[in-house]
Amino acid sequence: MPGRVLPTIPQADVQSHNSAKSCYVTIGTKVYDITSFIDDHPGGGDLILDYGGKDVAEIMADEVSHTHSEAAYEILDENLVGFVATDSVIDAVTSSNAPDEIVPLPPSANGTAELRANGKKDGPDAADKIVYAATGMSSAEDLNKDTDANTDYKRHKFLDLNRPLFMQVWNGGFSKEFYLEQVHRPRHYPGGESAPLFGNFLEPLSKTPWYVVPLVWWPPVAYGTFLVAQQLSPIALMLYWITGLCIWTIVEYGLHRFLFHIDGVLPDNRVALTAHFLLHGIHHYLPMDRLRLVMPPTLFLVLATPFWYLAHAVFFYNWNAAVAVYCGGIFGYTCYDMTHYFLHHKNLPAYYRELKKYHLQHHFADYENGFGVTSRFWDRIFKTELPPPKVIKAT
C-alpha cells in the first residue's frame, strides 16, 4: 500500500480550525488535528483552545509553564494531518531556483538544505533566537546553563568562579562601568552548587536555605501580634496589621529599586562595588544559587531595625498600633523572600507562573526595570513595568 501523502494546508485554513468542533495546532510546518484530545488534556480543554490554529512550539517547551514529555509529542505525531507553508517557507520558495524541492511540504533533502542555508528551519526552532543587550542571554532557560569557569574568566577577565569571589571583587580594580556590565550578565555555577564567596569560616554565614526565613521571623511576628492583641480590639488589630502588610509592598519596591539597584549613583570605588556585590550584585551574577536567594537573618535585622523606629515615629500615639503595623510588615517581608525563592526554583500555580516569567525576565533580559517581586503593582504605578527588552542580535 503506498504511503499516505499529506496535504499542504493554507495558513488561513489552519488558523480557522480554532474551536472545540475542529482544532488544529502547528509546530513549525507540521499541522496536527487535536480535536479528539481536547477533553483529555491534563491542563483542561480551554488551554488547548487558547492555542487553536496557532504554533505551540514555544508553549510546549516552556519550562516555566510546563515542559511537555516525549509522550505529548508522540500524541501529536499520531495526529499529523498535513503541513503549512509558513511565511518563511513562502519567502524561500519565491526566491528559489528549485521551488519544487521545497513545496509541497515536507521539503526534499535538497529543499531542506536550501531552507537552512537561508536561515529557515523546518521545525519548532524556526524562530530566530534573540540575545538581550543587557545580559547577553536569550531566555530564562539560559539562567540554568552551567558556566565554564575557565573559559568565562579568560573571555571576560572578571571573576573566576573557582576561587572565592569576595576578594576578587575587592582586589579586582574594576571600574564601575565594567563591574555593572559584568555583574548583570548571569552565570551558573556547575551542578547548581554555590560558588565560593569567602572561602573561609564566613562561608556558611553567606548561605541561607529558604525555610530559615519563616523559622526565624514567624515566631516573633506571632508573639508581637499576640502581645498587642491584648490591648487592641480585633478590628483595630486587623486594620493596623494589614496596613503594615500594605506598607511592606512599597518598601519591597523601594528597597529593590533604590538600594539593591543603586547602580546609577553607585560610587566608583572598591568599597562601594564590593558592598553592592554582597548586597545584591551576587544575586544577579548567580541568580539560580539556591542558598543565596533569601536574605540572611543578620542582614535583614540590620535593614529592619530602622523601620522599627520609623513605625513608632509614625504611630507615636499608640505603641501597640506601631507594633501591629511592624508585625504586618515583617510578615510581608517573609512572604516576599519565600516568593522570591519559589519564583526561581518551584513549579507554581497559574498566577505565579506569570509572575515567575516576569521576574526571570528581570534577570535574563532587563535588570533596569521590573522591580516588583510579589506583584507588578508598583511597577505599573511608577512606570517601571518591564517593556520589550532591547535586542542586540539574532543568532
XYZ file of N, CA and C in Angstrom, residues 4 40 83-84 98 118 140 228 240 263 283 292 333 338-339 358 363 373 380:
57
model
N 0.731 7.368 2.631
C -0.239 8.462 2.547
C 0.486 9.781 2.330
N -9.317 15.411 26.912
C -8.386 14.580 27.683
C -7.134 15.326 28.123
N 0.785 19.814 6.326
C 1.847 20.794 6.518
C 1.326 22.171 6.138
N 1.929 23.192 6.732
C 1.533 24.558 6.420
C 2.753 25.309 5.911
N 14.739 26.262 -7.400
C 14.103 24.938 -7.467
C 12.988 24.865 -6.431
N 19.399 29.377 4.012
C 18.838 30.729 4.014
C 18.297 31.132 5.385
N 14.863 32.423 29.902
C 15.011 32.002 31.297
C 15.805 30.706 31.402
N 0.091 42.572 71.314
C -0.723 43.768 71.114
C -2.204 43.437 71.028
N -4.495 47.608 61.541
C -3.096 48.012 61.681
C -2.163 46.980 61.043
N 22.568 51.412 41.035
C 23.636 51.417 40.039
C 24.024 52.812 39.548
N 23.502 38.158 43.535
C 22.261 37.504 43.116
C 22.059 37.641 41.609
N 21.679 31.498 48.121
C 21.915 32.941 48.227
C 20.768 33.719 47.585
N 7.459 40.846 54.533
C 8.822 40.542 54.088
C 9.025 39.039 53.928
N 10.163 34.324 50.513
C 9.813 32.969 50.096
C 9.287 32.959 48.663
N 8.487 33.977 48.311
C 8.010 34.077 46.930
C 9.184 34.188 45.977
N 7.798 36.995 34.634
C 8.088 38.424 34.760
C 9.391 38.648 35.524
N 15.939 39.203 35.239
C 17.294 38.671 35.298
C 17.904 38.451 33.926
N 8.499 42.060 42.966
C 8.702 40.609 43.039
C 7.390 39.904 43.352
N 3.786 49.275 37.768
C 2.822 49.962 36.911
C 2.617 51.399 37.367
